[in-house]
Amino acid sequence: MIALLMRDLKLGVRAGGGFGLGLAFFLIVVTLVPFGVGPRPDLHASIAPGILWLGALLACLLSLDRIFALDWEDGSLDLLATAPLPMEALVSIKALAHWLTTGLPLVLVAPVLGILLNLSASGYLPLTLSLLLGTPALSVIGTFGAALTVGIKRGGLLLSLLVLPLYVPILIFGAEAARRGAEGLPYTTPLVMLAGITCGTIALLPFASASVLRVNLR
Amino acid sequence: MSSLWEYANPRKFIATSDRVLPWVAGLSLLTLTAGLVWGFWFTPEEARQGASVKIIFLHVPAALMAINAWLMMLVASLIWIVRRHHVSALAARAAAPVGAVMTVIALATGALWGQPIWGTWWVWDPRLTSFLILFLFYLGYIALWSAIEDDDTAADLTSVLCLVGSVFAVLSRYAVNFWNQGLHQPASLSLDREENVANVFYHPLLLSIAGFVLLFIALVLLRTQTEIRARRMRALLARERMG
């Protein structure tokens, strides 16, 4: 398991694109927002939590189809499936590797981009916390979507259609926590709900992902 | 002793549904016409809302069926996963577009109703928003079905998607409720109004709901038959090409 994780991490970092691309995309989204809504710092401050969450979510979405596609193409996914490792563990490792290479960097970079959007000082901690609690769920759900569409040619667009509705609750609670924090309101409740959803997805979704992956490898 | 599971045999299903279909379709046409005509022309205008209240006879049944169609797909998917009856999977596939159209009808009539009453076509009210998300779920489900060539694989994958989607649909419902709490837009109108709808509206509404239910059953039966026949035709064509 550790070996697989290390392999995926190395591939994620070295095999061009995936790692930096998400961050660059996040930066682009945040850069484009002021052009879209006009140069009004007070407006930027009020929409900053939502925009940062949305940007992180889209950046995460961008890298989802890489979770299984490359291994599928060169046949190593079949080898991994026949290895003495339960499929549930395989998809969990894949999700963890995806989070470490995509989610975690997004969490770390979000406060920096918050400066660009004039995020209020009280907003940084809840933003980081909510992203830290929410992005693992994004990776786990994304792994499910990637497992669903692994056999489909040009499944990227379908993948986003399948995954985005599933992202809704996480986006709502995450952005709500960040928004309340930025406005100086108590933000424990949405944060706890977010943590609950994340724990639930981590506990249950690997089974669903493993079963659809088995179907696709059949 | 004939059991329910015999209808998992496609031939038996087609034979039975052929016999049932005209009755269901006819009955649905009857109740739907009766309910809508009664509702639109023979009910008084409501004191505050005027004639626009009459859209309730389309809006409420469509919204009801939009949710129940997904529920039916969930049950059919579970049956497919547990007992692997092909008719069940095909019925779920057949129900999805019907459910999606019901969702669109509910959203559209809701917008038409909301415009004169709320003064806006759309608010980010929990009910409205969760319906929009339900519509997205339908789209994803239909898209996944049509993207996969092998029928059994598609049935397996969409069944799991339906299961996971159901959980997240419920989650979204509560999340959306929560999200809207702090906002100023009040949920001025809710669909639970049934109990305070006066009897003059209630009876035609019941008729039109019955009509929608029957219409849904008829459409699903018809579309399931079509799916079975289409699959048979593909099998025959494939055999011809082989021989």
Short mmCIF file of C-alpha atoms in Angstrom, two decimals:
data_model
loop_
_atom_site.label_atom_id
_atom_site.label_comp_id
_atom_site.label_asym_id
_atom_site.label_seq_id
_atom_site.Cartn_x
_atom_site.Cartn_y
_atom_site.Cartn_z
CA MET A 1 0.00 0.00 0.00
CA ILE A 2 2.76 2.39 0.96
CA ALA A 3 4.61 1.49 -2.23
CA LEU A 4 1.52 2.22 -4.30
CA LEU A 5 1.02 5.52 -2.53
CA MET A 6 4.64 6.54 -3.12
CA ARG A 7 4.40 5.51 -6.75
CA ASP A 8 1.25 7.55 -7.29
CA LEU A 9 2.73 10.55 -5.52
CA LYS A 10 5.87 10.42 -7.63
CA LEU A 11 3.86 10.05 -10.80
CA GLY A 12 1.61 12.88 -9.73
CA VAL A 13 4.50 15.23 -9.09
CA ARG A 14 6.81 14.23 -11.92
CA ALA A 15 4.62 13.18 -14.80
CA GLY A 16 3.97 16.72 -15.97
CA GLY A 17 0.80 18.73 -15.75
CA GLY A 18 -1.30 17.26 -12.97
CA PHE A 19 0.42 18.73 -9.97
CA GLY A 20 1.04 22.32 -10.99
CA LEU A 21 -1.90 22.56 -13.33
CA GLY A 22 -4.52 22.54 -10.59
CA LEU A 23 -2.74 25.32 -8.72
CA ALA A 24 -2.31 27.37 -11.88
CA PHE A 25 -5.97 26.91 -12.70
CA PHE A 26 -6.93 28.04 -9.19
CA LEU A 27 -4.79 31.15 -9.63
CA ILE A 28 -6.38 31.85 -13.01
CA VAL A 29 -9.91 31.56 -11.64
CA VAL A 30 -9.12 33.95 -8.81
CA THR A 31 -7.41 36.34 -11.22
CA LEU A 32 -10.35 36.37 -13.59
CA VAL A 33 -12.99 37.10 -10.96
CA PRO A 34 -12.11 40.81 -10.49
CA PHE A 35 -12.23 41.26 -14.26
CA GLY A 36 -15.65 39.67 -14.27
CA VAL A 37 -17.22 41.60 -11.43
CA GLY A 38 -15.31 44.86 -11.69
CA PRO A 39 -12.61 46.41 -9.49
CA ARG A 40 -14.56 46.85 -6.26
CA PRO A 41 -12.57 45.73 -3.21
CA ASP A 42 -15.60 45.63 -0.89
CA LEU A 43 -17.45 43.35 -3.32
CA HIS A 44 -14.37 41.15 -3.67
CA ALA A 45 -14.16 40.82 0.10
CA SER A 46 -17.76 39.72 0.37
CA ILE A 47 -17.57 37.09 -2.37
CA ALA A 48 -14.01 35.95 -1.62
CA PRO A 49 -14.92 32.85 0.48
CA GLY A 50 -17.32 31.58 -2.16
CA ILE A 51 -14.96 32.27 -5.05
CA LEU A 52 -12.03 30.61 -3.29
CA TRP A 53 -14.13 27.53 -2.55
CA LEU A 54 -15.45 27.40 -6.09
CA GLY A 55 -11.96 27.83 -7.52
CA ALA A 56 -10.58 25.05 -5.36
CA LEU A 57 -13.46 22.77 -6.35
CA LEU A 58 -12.98 23.40 -10.07
CA ALA A 59 -9.22 22.96 -9.81
CA CYS A 60 -9.84 19.64 -8.07
CA LEU A 61 -12.29 18.62 -10.79
CA LEU A 62 -9.70 19.35 -13.45
CA SER A 63 -7.36 16.60 -12.30
CA LEU A 64 -9.95 13.91 -11.58
CA ASP A 65 -9.79 12.04 -14.86
CA ARG A 66 -6.08 11.46 -14.29
CA ILE A 67 -6.78 9.28 -11.25
CA PHE A 68 -7.36 6.09 -13.20
CA ALA A 69 -7.01 7.07 -16.87
CA LEU A 70 -3.23 6.78 -17.14
CA ASP A 71 -3.10 3.45 -15.31
CA TRP A 72 -5.96 2.24 -17.45
CA GLU A 73 -4.21 3.16 -20.67
CA ASP A 74 -0.92 1.44 -19.96
CA GLY A 75 -2.60 -1.58 -18.40
CA SER A 76 -1.17 -1.19 -14.92
CA LEU A 77 -4.67 -0.83 -13.51
CA ASP A 78 -5.36 -4.48 -14.41
CA LEU A 79 -2.14 -5.48 -12.67
CA LEU A 80 -3.09 -3.48 -9.59
CA ALA A 81 -6.51 -5.11 -9.59
CA THR A 82 -4.99 -8.59 -9.59
CA ALA A 83 -2.47 -7.68 -6.89
CA PRO A 84 -3.18 -9.09 -3.41
CA LEU A 85 -4.72 -5.80 -2.35
CA PRO A 86 -8.45 -5.33 -1.88
CA MET A 87 -10.00 -3.05 -4.46
CA GLU A 88 -11.34 -0.86 -1.66
CA ALA A 89 -7.80 -0.24 -0.44
CA LEU A 90 -6.66 0.51 -3.98
CA VAL A 91 -9.30 3.20 -4.52
CA SER A 92 -8.66 4.66 -1.06
CA ILE A 93 -4.95 4.95 -1.82
CA LYS A 94 -5.75 6.52 -5.17
CA ALA A 95 -8.02 9.04 -3.47
CA LEU A 96 -5.39 9.79 -0.83
CA ALA A 97 -2.72 10.30 -3.49
CA HIS A 98 -5.05 12.60 -5.39
CA TRP A 99 -5.72 14.61 -2.26
CA LEU A 100 -2.02 14.88 -1.38
CA THR A 101 -1.10 16.08 -4.86
CA THR A 102 -4.14 18.28 -5.54
CA GLY A 103 -6.23 19.00 -2.47
CA LEU A 104 -3.51 19.75 0.03
CA PRO A 105 -1.64 22.23 -2.23
CA LEU A 106 -4.94 23.99 -2.86
CA VAL A 107 -5.54 24.29 0.87
CA LEU A 108 -2.07 25.74 1.37
CA VAL A 109 -2.32 28.23 -1.46
CA ALA A 110 -5.90 29.40 -0.80
CA PRO A 111 -4.99 31.89 1.97
CA VAL A 112 -2.39 33.49 -0.32
CA LEU A 113 -5.02 33.93 -2.99
CA GLY A 114 -7.34 35.26 -0.29
CA ILE A 115 -5.07 38.31 -0.14
CA LEU A 116 -5.71 38.92 -3.82
CA LEU A 117 -9.44 38.94 -3.17
CA ASN A 118 -9.20 41.19 -0.14
CA LEU A 119 -10.45 38.50 2.25
CA SER A 120 -11.11 39.94 5.71
CA ALA A 121 -8.59 39.04 8.42
CA SER A 122 -10.98 36.84 10.39
CA GLY A 123 -11.67 34.77 7.28
CA TYR A 124 -8.31 33.04 6.84
CA LEU A 125 -8.58 30.47 9.59
CA PRO A 126 -12.15 29.29 8.77
CA LEU A 127 -11.29 29.23 5.04
CA THR A 128 -8.25 27.05 5.60
CA LEU A 129 -10.06 24.83 8.09
CA SER A 130 -13.08 24.35 5.85
CA LEU A 131 -10.89 23.54 2.84
CA LEU A 132 -8.79 21.18 4.92
CA LEU A 133 -11.92 19.35 6.06
CA GLY A 134 -13.74 19.50 2.73
CA THR A 135 -11.16 18.73 0.06
CA PRO A 136 -10.67 15.07 1.13
CA ALA A 137 -14.36 14.51 0.38
CA LEU A 138 -13.86 16.13 -3.03
CA SER A 139 -11.07 13.66 -3.76
CA VAL A 140 -13.06 10.64 -2.55
CA ILE A 141 -16.16 11.58 -4.55
CA GLY A 142 -13.95 12.37 -7.52
CA THR A 143 -12.37 8.92 -7.28
CA PHE A 144 -15.86 7.45 -7.45
CA GLY A 145 -16.60 9.50 -10.56
CA ALA A 146 -13.29 8.54 -12.13
CA ALA A 147 -13.96 4.86 -11.41
CA LEU A 148 -17.38 5.19 -13.05
CA THR A 149 -16.02 6.70 -16.25
CA VAL A 150 -12.70 4.88 -16.53
CA GLY A 151 -13.67 2.79 -19.55
CA ILE A 152 -15.34 5.59 -21.45
CA LYS A 153 -13.54 7.40 -24.22
CA ARG A 154 -13.46 11.15 -23.64
CA GLY A 155 -15.18 10.65 -20.31
CA GLY A 156 -13.89 13.94 -18.88
CA LEU A 157 -16.99 15.97 -19.58
CA LEU A 158 -19.27 13.18 -18.40
CA LEU A 159 -17.14 12.92 -15.28
CA SER A 160 -17.79 16.54 -14.39
CA LEU A 161 -21.52 16.15 -15.03
CA LEU A 162 -21.63 13.15 -12.70
CA VAL A 163 -19.45 14.57 -9.97
CA LEU A 164 -20.65 18.17 -9.73
CA PRO A 165 -24.11 17.42 -8.29
CA LEU A 166 -22.41 15.21 -5.71
CA TYR A 167 -20.15 18.14 -4.78
CA VAL A 168 -23.09 20.38 -3.91
CA PRO A 169 -23.43 19.62 -0.17
CA ILE A 170 -19.68 19.99 0.40
CA LEU A 171 -19.56 23.28 -1.45
CA ILE A 172 -22.54 24.58 0.52
CA PHE A 173 -21.16 23.75 3.95
CA GLY A 174 -17.57 24.64 3.10
CA ALA A 175 -18.39 28.01 1.59
CA GLU A 176 -20.88 28.69 4.38
CA ALA A 177 -18.24 28.09 7.04
CA ALA A 178 -15.75 30.30 5.21
CA ARG A 179 -18.33 33.02 4.65
CA ARG A 180 -19.48 33.07 8.26
CA GLY A 181 -15.89 33.19 9.40
CA ALA A 182 -15.13 36.11 7.09
CA GLU A 183 -18.14 38.00 8.44
CA GLY A 184 -17.11 37.34 12.02
CA LEU A 185 -20.02 34.99 12.77
CA PRO A 186 -19.62 31.66 14.58
CA TYR A 187 -18.80 28.98 12.02
CA THR A 188 -18.61 25.79 14.08
CA THR A 189 -21.89 24.28 12.89
CA PRO A 190 -21.22 24.21 9.12
CA LEU A 191 -17.68 23.08 9.85
CA VAL A 192 -18.96 20.14 11.91
CA MET A 193 -21.49 19.25 9.20
CA LEU A 194 -18.69 19.40 6.63
CA ALA A 195 -16.50 17.15 8.74
CA GLY A 196 -19.41 14.75 9.13
CA ILE A 197 -19.99 14.53 5.38
CA THR A 198 -16.28 14.06 4.77
CA CYS A 199 -16.05 11.24 7.31
CA GLY A 200 -19.16 9.63 5.79
CA THR A 201 -17.80 9.74 2.26
CA ILE A 202 -14.41 8.40 3.34
CA ALA A 203 -16.11 5.56 5.20
CA LEU A 204 -18.64 4.54 2.55
CA LEU A 205 -17.72 5.70 -0.93
CA PRO A 206 -14.61 3.51 -1.40
CA PHE A 207 -16.97 0.52 -1.46
CA ALA A 208 -19.02 2.08 -4.22
CA SER A 209 -15.87 3.10 -6.12
CA ALA A 210 -14.41 -0.39 -5.78
CA SER A 211 -17.59 -2.04 -7.03
CA VAL A 212 -17.87 0.17 -10.12
CA LEU A 213 -14.15 -0.27 -10.81
CA ARG A 214 -14.62 -4.05 -10.67
CA VAL A 215 -17.47 -3.75 -13.16
CA ASN A 216 -15.34 -1.63 -15.45
CA LEU A 217 -12.39 -4.04 -15.30
CA ARG A 218 -14.58 -7.07 -15.90
CA MET B 1 -47.67 -20.33 -7.70
CA SER B 2 -46.81 -17.36 -9.80
CA SER B 3 -44.48 -14.91 -8.15
CA LEU B 4 -43.73 -11.30 -8.86
CA TRP B 5 -40.32 -12.27 -10.15
CA GLU B 6 -41.81 -13.98 -13.19
CA TYR B 7 -42.17 -10.54 -14.70
CA ALA B 8 -38.42 -10.46 -14.86
CA ASN B 9 -38.85 -12.62 -17.91
CA PRO B 10 -38.96 -10.07 -20.74
CA ARG B 11 -41.44 -12.07 -22.81
CA LYS B 12 -43.82 -12.38 -19.89
CA PHE B 13 -43.36 -8.71 -19.10
CA ILE B 14 -44.18 -7.65 -22.63
CA ALA B 15 -47.23 -9.91 -22.79
CA THR B 16 -48.61 -8.64 -19.48
CA SER B 17 -47.78 -5.00 -20.05
CA ASP B 18 -49.34 -5.20 -23.52
CA ARG B 19 -52.56 -6.23 -21.86
CA VAL B 20 -52.34 -3.63 -19.10
CA LEU B 21 -51.02 -0.70 -21.08
CA PRO B 22 -54.20 0.38 -22.94
CA TRP B 23 -56.11 0.40 -19.66
CA VAL B 24 -53.53 2.39 -17.78
CA ALA B 25 -53.07 4.81 -20.67
CA GLY B 26 -56.81 5.25 -21.12
CA LEU B 27 -57.43 5.70 -17.42
CA SER B 28 -54.58 8.20 -17.19
CA LEU B 29 -55.97 10.19 -20.11
CA LEU B 30 -59.39 10.17 -18.46
CA THR B 31 -58.29 11.27 -14.98
CA LEU B 32 -55.79 13.76 -16.34
CA THR B 33 -58.35 15.41 -18.60
CA ALA B 34 -60.97 15.38 -15.87
CA GLY B 35 -58.58 16.76 -13.25
CA LEU B 36 -57.14 19.48 -15.47
CA VAL B 37 -60.44 20.58 -17.01
CA TRP B 38 -62.07 20.65 -13.60
CA GLY B 39 -59.08 22.42 -12.15
CA PHE B 40 -58.64 25.03 -14.87
CA TRP B 41 -62.23 25.92 -15.68
CA PHE B 42 -64.48 24.84 -12.83
CA THR B 43 -62.68 26.10 -9.76
CA PRO B 44 -63.12 29.59 -8.33
CA GLU B 45 -60.26 32.07 -8.42
CA GLU B 46 -58.32 32.26 -5.21
CA ALA B 47 -58.74 35.47 -3.26
CA ARG B 48 -55.14 36.70 -3.22
CA GLN B 49 -53.55 34.85 -6.10
CA GLY B 50 -56.31 35.10 -8.68
CA ALA B 51 -56.26 32.73 -11.60
CA SER B 52 -52.57 31.97 -11.31
CA VAL B 53 -53.27 29.53 -8.48
CA LYS B 54 -54.61 27.09 -11.05
CA ILE B 55 -51.12 26.16 -12.18
CA ILE B 56 -51.06 24.09 -8.99
CA PHE B 57 -52.83 21.33 -10.94
CA LEU B 58 -49.74 20.90 -13.11
CA HIS B 59 -47.07 21.98 -10.68
CA VAL B 60 -47.76 19.79 -7.65
CA PRO B 61 -48.30 16.49 -9.51
CA ALA B 62 -45.22 17.04 -11.67
CA ALA B 63 -43.08 17.82 -8.63
CA LEU B 64 -44.44 14.77 -6.86
CA MET B 65 -43.65 12.51 -9.80
CA ALA B 66 -40.21 14.01 -10.27
CA ILE B 67 -39.23 12.77 -6.82
CA ASN B 68 -41.13 9.48 -7.03
CA ALA B 69 -39.58 8.64 -10.38
CA TRP B 70 -36.14 8.80 -8.79
CA LEU B 71 -37.43 6.66 -5.91
CA MET B 72 -38.71 4.10 -8.41
CA MET B 73 -35.34 4.13 -10.18
CA LEU B 74 -33.67 3.55 -6.82
CA VAL B 75 -35.87 0.52 -6.10
CA ALA B 76 -35.38 -0.84 -9.63
CA SER B 77 -31.60 -0.36 -9.32
CA LEU B 78 -31.58 -2.22 -6.01
CA ILE B 79 -33.53 -5.08 -7.58
CA TRP B 80 -31.02 -5.18 -10.44
CA ILE B 81 -28.07 -5.23 -8.06
CA VAL B 82 -29.54 -7.91 -5.80
CA ARG B 83 -31.41 -10.17 -8.19
CA ARG B 84 -30.07 -9.13 -11.59
CA HIS B 85 -33.37 -8.92 -13.41
CA HIS B 86 -32.81 -7.23 -16.73
CA VAL B 87 -36.31 -5.81 -16.96
CA SER B 88 -35.72 -3.99 -13.70
CA ALA B 89 -32.59 -2.29 -14.99
CA LEU B 90 -34.33 -1.38 -18.24
CA ALA B 91 -37.31 0.01 -16.32
CA ALA B 92 -34.96 2.26 -14.37
CA ARG B 93 -33.42 3.39 -17.62
CA ALA B 94 -36.87 4.00 -19.10
CA ALA B 95 -38.02 6.02 -16.10
CA ALA B 96 -35.10 8.47 -16.06
CA PRO B 97 -36.08 10.71 -19.01
CA VAL B 98 -39.69 10.74 -17.81
CA GLY B 99 -38.54 11.86 -14.38
CA ALA B 100 -36.28 14.49 -15.93
CA VAL B 101 -39.19 15.90 -17.95
CA MET B 102 -41.36 15.95 -14.81
CA THR B 103 -38.62 17.93 -13.07
CA VAL B 104 -38.53 20.40 -15.95
CA ILE B 105 -42.32 20.75 -15.87
CA ALA B 106 -42.22 21.37 -12.12
CA LEU B 107 -39.44 23.95 -12.50
CA ALA B 108 -41.10 25.71 -15.44
CA THR B 109 -44.58 25.85 -13.93
CA GLY B 110 -43.02 26.94 -10.67
CA ALA B 111 -41.31 29.82 -12.44
CA LEU B 112 -44.54 30.77 -14.20
CA TRP B 113 -46.35 30.67 -10.87
CA GLY B 114 -43.65 32.49 -8.99
CA GLN B 115 -43.46 35.39 -11.42
CA PRO B 116 -46.83 36.97 -10.60
CA ILE B 117 -46.86 35.85 -6.93
CA TRP B 118 -43.30 36.48 -5.79
CA GLY B 119 -42.48 38.97 -8.51
CA THR B 120 -39.54 36.85 -9.64
CA TRP B 121 -39.00 33.83 -11.86
CA TRP B 122 -36.47 32.23 -9.60
CA VAL B 123 -35.27 32.45 -6.02
CA TRP B 124 -32.58 30.36 -4.40
CA ASP B 125 -35.10 28.86 -2.08
CA PRO B 126 -34.29 25.40 -0.65
CA ARG B 127 -37.07 23.65 -2.52
CA LEU B 128 -36.29 25.26 -5.85
CA THR B 129 -32.58 24.71 -5.50
CA SER B 130 -32.85 21.07 -4.53
CA PHE B 131 -35.09 20.49 -7.53
CA LEU B 132 -32.48 21.99 -9.80
CA ILE B 133 -29.92 19.63 -8.27
CA LEU B 134 -32.31 16.72 -8.78
CA PHE B 135 -32.48 17.70 -12.44
CA LEU B 136 -28.66 17.61 -12.63
CA PHE B 137 -28.74 14.11 -11.11
CA TYR B 138 -31.17 13.00 -13.82
CA LEU B 139 -28.93 14.45 -16.52
CA GLY B 140 -25.87 12.66 -15.17
CA TYR B 141 -27.76 9.39 -14.88
CA ILE B 142 -29.09 9.56 -18.44
CA ALA B 143 -25.70 10.62 -19.79
CA LEU B 144 -23.96 7.69 -18.10
CA TRP B 145 -26.49 5.22 -19.53
CA SER B 146 -25.97 6.49 -23.03
CA ALA B 147 -22.19 6.68 -22.76
CA ILE B 148 -21.60 2.98 -22.16
CA GLU B 149 -22.05 0.46 -24.92
CA ASP B 150 -22.29 -2.80 -23.00
CA ASP B 151 -25.78 -3.08 -21.51
CA ASP B 152 -24.91 -5.04 -18.37
CA THR B 153 -21.97 -2.80 -17.53
CA ALA B 154 -24.15 0.25 -18.02
CA ALA B 155 -26.86 -1.23 -15.79
CA ASP B 156 -24.34 -1.99 -13.05
CA LEU B 157 -22.70 1.43 -13.15
CA THR B 158 -25.91 3.43 -13.31
CA SER B 159 -27.38 1.40 -10.45
CA VAL B 160 -24.48 2.31 -8.20
CA LEU B 161 -24.70 5.91 -9.38
CA CYS B 162 -28.41 5.93 -8.56
CA LEU B 163 -27.69 4.65 -5.05
CA VAL B 164 -24.91 7.14 -4.36
CA GLY B 165 -26.93 9.87 -6.03
CA SER B 166 -29.90 9.19 -3.76
CA VAL B 167 -27.79 9.62 -0.66
CA PHE B 168 -26.35 12.85 -1.99
CA ALA B 169 -29.76 14.08 -3.14
CA VAL B 170 -31.00 13.79 0.44
CA LEU B 171 -27.79 15.39 1.72
CA SER B 172 -28.17 18.27 -0.73
CA ARG B 173 -31.73 18.77 0.40
CA TYR B 174 -30.61 19.32 3.99
CA ALA B 175 -27.51 21.25 2.98
CA VAL B 176 -29.58 23.60 0.87
CA ASN B 177 -32.03 24.11 3.72
CA PHE B 178 -29.19 24.98 6.00
CA TRP B 179 -27.51 27.24 3.49
CA ASN B 180 -30.61 29.31 3.00
CA GLN B 181 -31.27 29.83 6.71
CA GLY B 182 -29.23 32.97 7.06
CA LEU B 183 -30.50 34.54 3.83
CA HIS B 184 -33.25 37.09 3.72
CA GLN B 185 -35.35 35.45 1.04
CA PRO B 186 -38.22 33.77 2.91
CA ALA B 187 -39.78 30.59 1.63
CA SER B 188 -43.02 32.40 1.03
CA LEU B 189 -44.76 29.38 -0.39
CA SER B 190 -44.29 25.73 0.25
CA LEU B 191 -45.60 22.66 -1.48
CA ASP B 192 -46.94 21.34 1.80
CA ARG B 193 -49.84 23.68 1.35
CA GLU B 194 -52.07 20.76 0.52
CA GLU B 195 -53.56 20.63 3.96
CA ASN B 196 -54.60 24.25 3.79
CA VAL B 197 -55.80 24.10 0.25
CA ALA B 198 -59.57 24.39 0.25
CA ASN B 199 -61.64 21.44 -0.88
CA VAL B 200 -62.61 23.11 -4.16
CA PHE B 201 -58.96 22.87 -5.15
CA TYR B 202 -58.19 19.66 -3.33
CA HIS B 203 -60.44 17.27 -5.24
CA PRO B 204 -59.37 18.20 -8.77
CA LEU B 205 -55.79 18.24 -7.52
CA LEU B 206 -56.16 14.64 -6.33
CA LEU B 207 -57.59 13.67 -9.70
CA SER B 208 -54.78 15.31 -11.57
CA ILE B 209 -52.17 13.67 -9.28
CA ALA B 210 -53.77 10.30 -10.03
CA GLY B 211 -53.61 11.18 -13.71
CA PHE B 212 -49.91 11.98 -13.47
CA VAL B 213 -49.18 8.74 -11.59
CA LEU B 214 -51.02 6.70 -14.22
CA LEU B 215 -49.34 8.63 -17.01
CA PHE B 216 -45.96 7.89 -15.47
CA ILE B 217 -46.76 4.18 -15.17
CA ALA B 218 -47.97 4.06 -18.76
CA LEU B 219 -44.91 5.87 -20.09
CA VAL B 220 -42.52 3.67 -18.12
CA LEU B 221 -44.24 0.49 -19.29
CA LEU B 222 -44.14 1.69 -22.87
CA ARG B 223 -40.54 2.81 -22.71
CA THR B 224 -39.47 -0.41 -20.99
CA GLN B 225 -41.10 -2.39 -23.80
CA THR B 226 -39.24 -0.27 -26.30
CA GLU B 227 -35.95 -0.88 -24.48
CA ILE B 228 -36.54 -4.63 -24.44
CA ARG B 229 -37.43 -4.68 -28.13
CA ALA B 230 -34.47 -2.50 -29.05
CA ARG B 231 -32.16 -4.81 -27.16
CA ARG B 232 -33.68 -7.85 -28.89
CA MET B 233 -33.19 -6.19 -32.24
CA ARG B 234 -29.56 -5.46 -31.48
CA ALA B 235 -29.07 -9.11 -30.52
CA LEU B 236 -30.68 -10.28 -33.75
CA LEU B 237 -28.61 -7.90 -35.85
CA ALA B 238 -25.47 -9.04 -34.09
CA ARG B 239 -26.37 -12.69 -34.75
CA GLU B 240 -26.99 -11.91 -38.41
CA ARG B 241 -23.60 -10.28 -38.74
CA MET B 242 -21.95 -13.29 -37.13
CA GLY B 243 -23.69 -15.81 -39.35
#
